[in-house]
Tab-separated table of C-alpha atoms in Angstrom:
chain	number	residue	atom	x	y	z
A	178	MET	CA	-32.566	-2.663	-38.356
A	179	LEU	CA	-30.255	-0.935	-40.516
A	180	ASP	CA	-27.238	0.653	-39.475
A	181	ALA	CA	-27.474	4.348	-40.964
A	182	SER	CA	-26.903	7.730	-39.675
A	183	VAL	CA	-26.227	11.479	-40.839
A	184	THR	CA	-22.822	12.600	-39.677
A	185	LEU	CA	-21.415	16.201	-40.193
A	186	TRP	CA	-18.140	16.466	-42.428
A	187	SER	CA	-16.306	17.825	-39.167
A	188	THR	CA	-16.694	14.118	-37.928
A	189	PRO	CA	-13.685	11.997	-38.733
A	190	LEU	CA	-14.282	9.050	-41.019
A	191	PRO	CA	-13.306	5.632	-39.795
A	192	ALA	CA	-10.110	4.468	-41.340
A	193	THR	CA	-11.867	1.392	-42.971
A	194	ALA	CA	-14.589	3.788	-44.788
A	195	HIS	CA	-15.673	3.678	-48.361
A	196	LEU	CA	-16.004	7.327	-49.231
A	197	LEU	CA	-18.212	8.434	-52.086
A	198	LEU	CA	-17.819	11.882	-53.493
A	199	TRP	CA	-19.654	13.711	-56.330
A	200	GLN	CA	-18.224	15.621	-59.373
A	201	GLY	CA	-20.878	18.040	-58.684
A	202	GLY	CA	-19.038	18.755	-55.191
A	203	ALA	CA	-15.730	19.315	-56.446
A	204	HIS	CA	-15.625	22.994	-55.839
A	205	GLY	CA	-16.773	22.709	-52.016
A	206	TYR	CA	-14.289	19.875	-51.681
A	207	ARG	CA	-11.502	22.743	-51.958
A	208	GLU	CA	-12.824	24.497	-48.830
A	209	GLN	CA	-13.335	20.941	-46.849
A	210	ALA	CA	-10.649	20.616	-44.129
A	211	VAL	CA	-11.091	16.982	-43.841
A	212	LEU	CA	-10.282	16.539	-47.366
A	213	GLN	CA	-6.961	18.632	-47.274
A	214	PRO	CA	-4.640	15.572	-47.543
A	215	ILE	CA	-6.131	14.260	-50.790
A	216	ALA	CA	-6.710	17.635	-52.389
A	217	THR	CA	-4.211	17.103	-55.260
A	218	LEU	CA	-6.046	13.778	-55.957
A	219	LEU	CA	-9.409	15.269	-56.081
A	220	ALA	CA	-8.138	18.015	-58.487
A	221	GLU	CA	-6.938	15.255	-60.855
A	222	LEU	CA	-10.213	13.312	-60.695
A	223	ASN	CA	-12.258	16.304	-61.501
A	224	GLY	CA	-13.801	15.880	-64.808
A	225	ARG	CA	-13.152	12.006	-65.162
A	226	GLN	CA	-15.416	9.164	-65.510
A	227	SER	CA	-16.568	7.312	-62.089
A	228	THR	CA	-13.841	5.610	-60.568
A	229	THR	CA	-12.704	3.899	-57.429
A	230	LEU	CA	-9.233	4.270	-55.983
A	231	ASP	CA	-7.844	2.304	-52.837
A	232	VAL	CA	-4.270	3.812	-53.079
A	233	GLY	CA	-3.017	7.510	-52.528
A	234	LEU	CA	-5.816	8.157	-49.838
A	235	ALA	CA	-3.133	9.631	-47.258
A	236	GLY	CA	-5.307	7.371	-44.505
A	237	LEU	CA	-8.187	9.478	-44.783
A	238	CYS	CA	-10.281	6.281	-45.854
A	239	GLN	CA	-9.873	2.720	-46.997
A	240	ARG	CA	-11.462	3.377	-50.560
A	241	LEU	CA	-12.531	6.317	-52.503
A	242	THR	CA	-15.226	6.352	-55.370
A	243	TRP	CA	-15.582	9.483	-57.519
A	244	LEU	CA	-19.209	9.725	-59.203
A	245	ALA	CA	-19.094	11.544	-62.124
A	246	ALA	CA	-22.424	13.262	-61.740
A	247	ASP	CA	-24.041	16.285	-60.386
A	248	HIS	CA	-27.450	17.025	-59.188
A	249	GLN	CA	-28.507	17.852	-62.708
A	250	THR	CA	-27.372	14.673	-64.023
A	251	LEU	CA	-29.653	12.676	-61.618
A	252	LEU	CA	-32.561	14.489	-62.625
A	253	GLU	CA	-32.388	12.962	-66.200
A	254	PRO	CA	-33.662	9.104	-66.331
A	255	ALA	CA	-30.671	8.035	-68.340
A	256	GLY	CA	-28.198	9.730	-65.940
A	257	LEU	CA	-30.009	8.283	-62.906
A	258	ARG	CA	-29.718	4.711	-64.293
A	259	GLU	CA	-26.004	5.141	-65.203
A	260	MET	CA	-25.470	6.257	-61.758
A	261	THR	CA	-27.135	3.452	-60.261
A	262	ASP	CA	-25.124	1.094	-62.149
A	263	ALA	CA	-21.943	2.873	-60.946
A	264	LEU	CA	-22.986	2.639	-57.394
A	265	ILE	CA	-23.616	-1.122	-57.600
A	266	ARG	CA	-20.235	-1.344	-59.283
A	267	ALA	CA	-18.500	0.666	-56.775
A	268	VAL	CA	-20.039	-0.959	-53.560
A	269	PRO	CA	-20.199	-4.646	-53.687
A	270	ALA	CA	-21.082	-6.394	-50.444
A	271	ASP	CA	-17.448	-7.387	-49.587
A	272	GLY	CA	-17.081	-6.640	-45.941
A	273	THR	CA	-16.382	-2.834	-46.070
A	274	GLY	CA	-16.976	-1.493	-42.740
A	275	CYS	CA	-18.476	1.814	-43.466
A	276	VAL	CA	-19.848	3.639	-46.579
A	277	ALA	CA	-19.903	7.060	-46.276
A	278	LEU	CA	-21.831	9.161	-48.947
A	279	ASP	CA	-21.276	12.950	-49.248
A	280	ILE	CA	-24.825	14.448	-49.685
A	281	THR	CA	-23.668	18.282	-49.551
A	282	PRO	CA	-23.893	18.942	-53.336
A	283	PHE	CA	-27.736	18.396	-53.185
A	284	SER	CA	-30.661	20.714	-52.213
A	285	LEU	CA	-32.675	18.782	-49.998
A	286	GLU	CA	-35.700	21.443	-50.113
A	287	ASN	CA	-35.734	20.623	-53.889
A	288	PRO	CA	-38.246	17.612	-54.408
A	289	ALA	CA	-36.488	16.220	-57.552
A	290	GLN	CA	-33.046	16.255	-56.083
A	291	ARG	CA	-34.192	14.796	-52.878
A	292	ALA	CA	-36.063	11.919	-54.858
A	293	ALA	CA	-32.826	11.197	-56.849
A	294	LEU	CA	-30.669	11.126	-53.757
A	295	ARG	CA	-33.284	8.931	-52.087
A	296	HIS	CA	-32.969	6.525	-55.016
A	297	CYS	CA	-29.214	6.584	-54.697
A	298	ILE	CA	-29.347	5.925	-50.955
A	299	VAL	CA	-31.911	2.982	-51.328
A	300	THR	CA	-29.552	1.569	-53.964
A	301	LEU	CA	-26.822	1.564	-51.504
A	302	GLN	CA	-28.829	-0.194	-48.723
A	303	ASN	CA	-29.780	-2.979	-50.821
A	304	GLN	CA	-26.300	-3.481	-51.992
A	305	PHE	CA	-25.503	-4.415	-48.415
A	306	TYR	CA	-28.334	-7.283	-48.508
A	307	GLN	CA	-26.680	-10.772	-48.577
A	308	LEU	CA	-28.258	-14.202	-48.946
A	309	PRO	CA	-26.254	-15.439	-46.063
A	310	LEU	CA	-28.724	-13.336	-43.862
A	311	LEU	CA	-31.348	-15.779	-44.502
A	312	GLY	CA	-29.749	-18.001	-41.860
A	313	TYR	CA	-28.902	-21.087	-43.992
A	314	ARG	CA	-25.121	-20.554	-43.194
A	315	SER	CA	-24.063	-20.549	-39.670
A	316	ALA	CA	-23.032	-16.776	-40.043
A	317	PRO	CA	-22.426	-14.343	-42.719
A	318	SER	CA	-19.235	-14.066	-44.234
A	319	HIS	CA	-18.797	-10.474	-43.088
A	320	ALA	CA	-20.708	-8.013	-41.116
A	321	GLU	CA	-23.215	-5.605	-43.007
A	322	PRO	CA	-21.673	-2.121	-43.518
A	323	ALA	CA	-22.711	1.034	-41.918
A	324	LEU	CA	-24.097	3.657	-43.942
A	325	ARG	CA	-22.922	7.199	-43.019
A	326	LEU	CA	-24.654	10.476	-44.772
A	327	LEU	CA	-22.026	13.074	-44.746
A	328	ALA	CA	-23.911	16.616	-44.332
A	329	ALA	CA	-23.554	20.120	-43.721
A	330	PRO	CA	-24.898	21.568	-40.463
A	331	GLU	CA	-27.693	23.461	-42.271
A	332	GLN	CA	-28.748	20.056	-43.827
A	333	TYR	CA	-28.964	18.087	-40.718
A	334	PRO	CA	-32.685	18.038	-40.169
A	335	LEU	CA	-33.847	17.441	-43.598
A	336	ALA	CA	-31.217	14.933	-44.057
A	337	GLU	CA	-32.364	12.986	-41.066
A	338	ALA	CA	-35.858	12.976	-42.342
A	339	LEU	CA	-34.498	11.744	-45.690
A	340	LEU	CA	-32.409	8.869	-44.189
A	341	LYS	CA	-35.687	7.909	-42.170
A	342	GLU	CA	-37.768	7.479	-45.407
A	343	CYS	CA	-34.727	5.556	-47.076
A	344	CYS	CA	-34.623	3.062	-44.115
A	345	ALA	CA	-38.236	2.345	-44.004
A	346	ILE	CA	-38.213	1.767	-47.899
A	347	SER	CA	-35.124	-0.432	-47.851
A	348	CYS	CA	-36.606	-2.461	-45.090
A	349	GLY	CA	-39.728	-3.167	-46.697
A	350	MET	CA	-37.597	-4.095	-49.827
A	351	ARG	CA	-35.834	-6.560	-47.613
A	352	LEU	CA	-38.579	-7.782	-46.236
A	353	ALA	CA	-39.790	-8.756	-49.662
A	354	ARG	CA	-36.320	-10.157	-50.644
A	355	ARG	CA	-35.979	-12.208	-47.696
A	356	MET	CA	-39.441	-13.840	-48.289
A	357	ALA	CA	-38.800	-14.350	-52.095
A	358	ASP	CA	-35.156	-15.655	-51.470
A	359	ARG	CA	-36.302	-18.622	-49.071
A	360	PRO	CA	-36.298	-22.255	-50.488
A	361	SER	CA	-39.716	-23.006	-51.394
A	362	GLN	CA	-39.972	-25.955	-48.929
A	363	ASP	CA	-39.629	-22.999	-46.010
A	364	CYS	CA	-42.093	-20.715	-47.688
A	365	THR	CA	-45.428	-22.376	-48.344
A	366	PRO	CA	-48.763	-20.875	-48.330
A	367	VAL	CA	-49.237	-21.989	-44.599
A	368	SER	CA	-45.963	-20.694	-43.577
A	369	VAL	CA	-46.237	-17.309	-45.044
A	370	ALA	CA	-49.697	-16.966	-43.519
A	371	ASP	CA	-48.088	-17.876	-40.001
A	372	GLU	CA	-45.470	-15.311	-40.513
A	373	LEU	CA	-47.866	-12.557	-41.414
A	374	ALA	CA	-50.172	-13.359	-38.616
A	375	SER	CA	-47.145	-13.085	-36.348
A	376	TYR	CA	-46.235	-9.500	-38.001
A	377	ALA	CA	-49.674	-8.316	-37.376
A	378	ALA	CA	-49.693	-9.253	-34.021
A	379	GLN	CA	-46.562	-7.182	-33.075
A	380	HIS	CA	-47.990	-3.889	-34.685
A	381	ASP	CA	-51.316	-2.259	-33.717
A	382	GLU	CA	-51.812	-0.495	-36.802
A	383	VAL	CA	-51.904	-3.590	-38.742
A	384	SER	CA	-54.305	-6.414	-38.730
A	385	CYS	CA	-54.252	-10.046	-40.577
A	386	GLU	CA	-57.213	-11.996	-41.887
A	387	ILE	CA	-56.527	-15.508	-43.131
A	388	LEU	CA	-58.760	-17.806	-45.220
A	389	ASP	CA	-57.921	-21.528	-45.309
A	390	GLU	CA	-58.734	-24.015	-47.959
A	391	GLU	CA	-62.187	-24.592	-46.785
A	392	ALA	CA	-63.218	-20.972	-46.710
A	393	ILE	CA	-61.629	-20.418	-49.963
A	394	ARG	CA	-63.835	-23.020	-51.595
A	395	THR	CA	-66.930	-22.011	-49.643
A	396	LEU	CA	-66.621	-18.452	-50.968
A	397	GLY	CA	-66.294	-19.731	-54.754
A	398	LEU	CA	-62.708	-18.643	-55.194
A	399	GLY	CA	-62.471	-21.416	-57.842
A	400	ALA	CA	-59.135	-20.357	-59.655
A	401	LEU	CA	-57.445	-20.161	-56.353
A	402	HIS	CA	-58.688	-23.478	-55.298
A	403	ALA	CA	-58.140	-25.100	-58.428
A	404	VAL	CA	-54.312	-24.311	-58.581
A	405	GLY	CA	-53.737	-25.003	-54.825
A	406	LYS	CA	-55.956	-28.191	-54.363
A	407	GLY	CA	-53.340	-30.840	-55.938
A	408	SER	CA	-50.423	-29.884	-53.550
A	409	LEU	CA	-49.649	-31.288	-50.163
A	410	ASN	CA	-49.472	-27.445	-49.076
A	411	PRO	CA	-53.021	-25.927	-49.287
A	412	PRO	CA	-53.680	-22.334	-50.581
A	413	ARG	CA	-54.202	-19.329	-48.395
A	414	LEU	CA	-55.958	-15.950	-48.921
A	415	ILE	CA	-54.441	-13.318	-46.692
A	416	LEU	CA	-55.628	-9.805	-46.052
A	417	LEU	CA	-53.427	-7.465	-44.305
A	418	ARG	CA	-54.847	-4.127	-43.067
A	419	TYR	CA	-52.883	-0.800	-42.302
A	420	ARG	CA	-55.086	1.495	-40.775
A	421	GLY	CA	-53.441	5.171	-40.600
A	422	SER	CA	-56.109	7.372	-41.470
A	423	GLY	CA	-59.444	6.432	-39.405
A	424	ASP	CA	-62.406	5.710	-41.757
A	425	ALA	CA	-61.189	6.723	-45.033
A	426	GLN	CA	-61.494	4.740	-47.812
A	427	PRO	CA	-58.486	2.331	-48.130
A	428	TYR	CA	-56.083	1.890	-51.252
A	429	ALA	CA	-55.964	-1.582	-52.266
A	430	VAL	CA	-52.989	-3.799	-53.765
A	431	VAL	CA	-53.020	-7.489	-54.632
A	432	GLY	CA	-50.045	-9.738	-54.831
A	433	LYS	CA	-49.627	-13.202	-56.654
A	434	GLY	CA	-48.045	-15.741	-54.386
A	435	VAL	CA	-47.331	-18.912	-56.046
A	436	THR	CA	-44.683	-20.523	-53.778
A	437	PHE	CA	-43.540	-22.921	-56.414
A	438	ASP	CA	-44.865	-23.270	-59.842
A	439	SER	CA	-43.760	-26.667	-61.303
A	440	GLY	CA	-46.171	-26.146	-64.136
A	441	GLY	CA	-48.691	-28.483	-62.672
A	442	LEU	CA	-49.422	-31.816	-64.778
A	443	TRP	CA	-47.632	-29.869	-67.674
A	444	LEU	CA	-44.223	-30.225	-66.008
A	445	LYS	CA	-41.859	-27.389	-66.788
A	446	GLU	CA	-38.447	-28.323	-67.806
A	447	GLY	CA	-35.621	-27.992	-65.483
A	448	GLU	CA	-34.140	-24.776	-66.876
A	449	GLY	CA	-37.646	-23.253	-66.562
A	450	MET	CA	-38.239	-24.714	-63.269
A	451	ARG	CA	-35.287	-23.613	-61.722
A	452	THR	CA	-36.366	-19.938	-60.663
A	453	MET	CA	-40.163	-20.898	-60.191
A	454	LYS	CA	-39.901	-20.315	-56.542
A	455	TYR	CA	-39.872	-16.396	-57.426
A	456	ASP	CA	-43.555	-16.697	-58.774
A	457	MET	CA	-44.507	-15.561	-55.323
A	458	CYS	CA	-42.661	-12.081	-55.588
A	459	GLY	CA	-46.026	-10.216	-56.090
A	460	ALA	CA	-46.922	-11.424	-52.634
A	461	ALA	CA	-43.793	-10.581	-51.098
A	462	VAL	CA	-43.678	-7.104	-52.466
A	463	VAL	CA	-47.211	-6.043	-51.083
A	464	PHE	CA	-46.092	-7.390	-47.671
A	465	GLY	CA	-42.979	-5.205	-47.868
A	466	LEU	CA	-45.057	-2.420	-49.010
A	467	ILE	CA	-47.266	-2.664	-45.974
A	468	ASP	CA	-43.877	-2.734	-44.026
A	469	THR	CA	-42.927	0.553	-45.527
A	470	VAL	CA	-46.070	2.474	-45.020
A	471	ARG	CA	-46.244	1.302	-41.465
A	472	ARG	CA	-42.762	2.309	-40.645
A	473	LEU	CA	-43.454	5.828	-42.377
A	474	ALA	CA	-46.569	5.725	-40.507
A	475	LEU	CA	-48.624	7.220	-43.501
A	476	PRO	CA	-51.943	8.883	-43.221
A	477	LEU	CA	-53.868	6.467	-45.120
A	478	ASN	CA	-55.424	3.064	-45.209
A	479	LEU	CA	-54.135	0.313	-47.015
A	480	ASP	CA	-55.522	-3.292	-47.636
A	481	ALA	CA	-52.925	-5.633	-49.202
A	482	VAL	CA	-54.116	-9.099	-50.344
A	483	LEU	CA	-51.781	-12.006	-50.685
A	484	VAL	CA	-52.979	-14.893	-52.911
A	485	LEU	CA	-50.930	-18.012	-52.052
A	486	ALA	CA	-50.806	-21.334	-53.509
A	487	SER	CA	-48.274	-24.103	-54.412
A	488	GLU	CA	-48.585	-25.547	-57.749
A	489	ILE	CA	-46.946	-28.839	-57.406
A	490	PRO	CA	-48.928	-31.876	-57.798
A	491	SER	CA	-48.687	-34.029	-54.455
A	492	PHE	CA	-47.395	-37.019	-56.313
A	493	LEU	CA	-44.433	-34.959	-57.416
A	494	GLU	CA	-43.783	-32.946	-54.460
A	495	THR	CA	-41.499	-35.358	-52.572
A	496	GLN	CA	-39.314	-35.387	-55.826
A	497	ILE	CA	-39.372	-31.825	-56.621
A	498	ILE	CA	-38.683	-30.033	-53.304
A	499	PRO	CA	-35.584	-32.295	-52.327
A	500	SER	CA	-34.043	-31.274	-55.615
A	501	VAL	CA	-34.412	-27.530	-55.165
A	502	ARG	CA	-33.099	-27.933	-51.402
A	503	VAL	CA	-29.937	-29.454	-53.065
A	504	TYR	CA	-29.679	-26.716	-55.742
A	505	LYS	CA	-30.081	-23.801	-52.815
A	506	ARG	CA	-27.443	-25.236	-50.924
A	507	CYS	CA	-25.227	-25.182	-53.637
A	508	CYS	CA	-26.034	-21.828	-54.598
A	509	PHE	CA	-25.280	-20.577	-50.969
A	510	ARG	CA	-21.835	-22.232	-51.209
């Protein structure tokens, strides 16, 4: 579970915090008692481009990022993209203990401002994701940062609801990323099916139906059968159902899940094959979507179909997979 919470400005920041402030909040910062030790610095930053400092902070925090934007900037697609890039540059996954984002310049009652702020928060939470969290190292090189949203008292209820939405979205995205990032020898159609069956067993509102290679052939799903039949890892067709609205007609999403695409008999060259384990990202995404919808307890019904196959001829499988394992180990180091 993500470490995230809403905190009032009156609560002292940890000394190791990375504080993110907005140009659009410059006027209000003059009245903020907590920021008085760096009031002169903030006055100098006002009007400048986005920048990050780790000196002259008077012990208030370990690092300060000034985000050269206001709520109006974030309502423009170009401005939102620019600020997304600025957040990614400013907050690398480098072991910062706490990231504190000020949200006081935003009106949480305004749907457009709320959506833009939600995008920024989810961007930060995805920055905290680390490949070592997959478990192929003995331990991550550093702990995941905590996220604190700095709010005014009147914002608190809406800020907590916003953070809940952001955490649900981020958890679904991380679930998808973890599935996609696993080495292909640990992410076969059968292992994914087992994982989804286990997931559904833990959540009453989700059910799972799995078709094996025999059922796929019997139903006449020829394309899926043809892609997967030559592999040592047989294909699977999985239906995940979320029920949050009684007997209402469900929405449906379908995700492609080729867990490794070698090119089949027309073998890809090494560079073309290097990222082919990501040919199952469509299936990973619809799994993450089900998780987000479940966490938000949305009043709808959703069917997610995951079409899973391994496109590696069996006579090549023992040669390709070990080379992928070596590549992934090198990548993790």
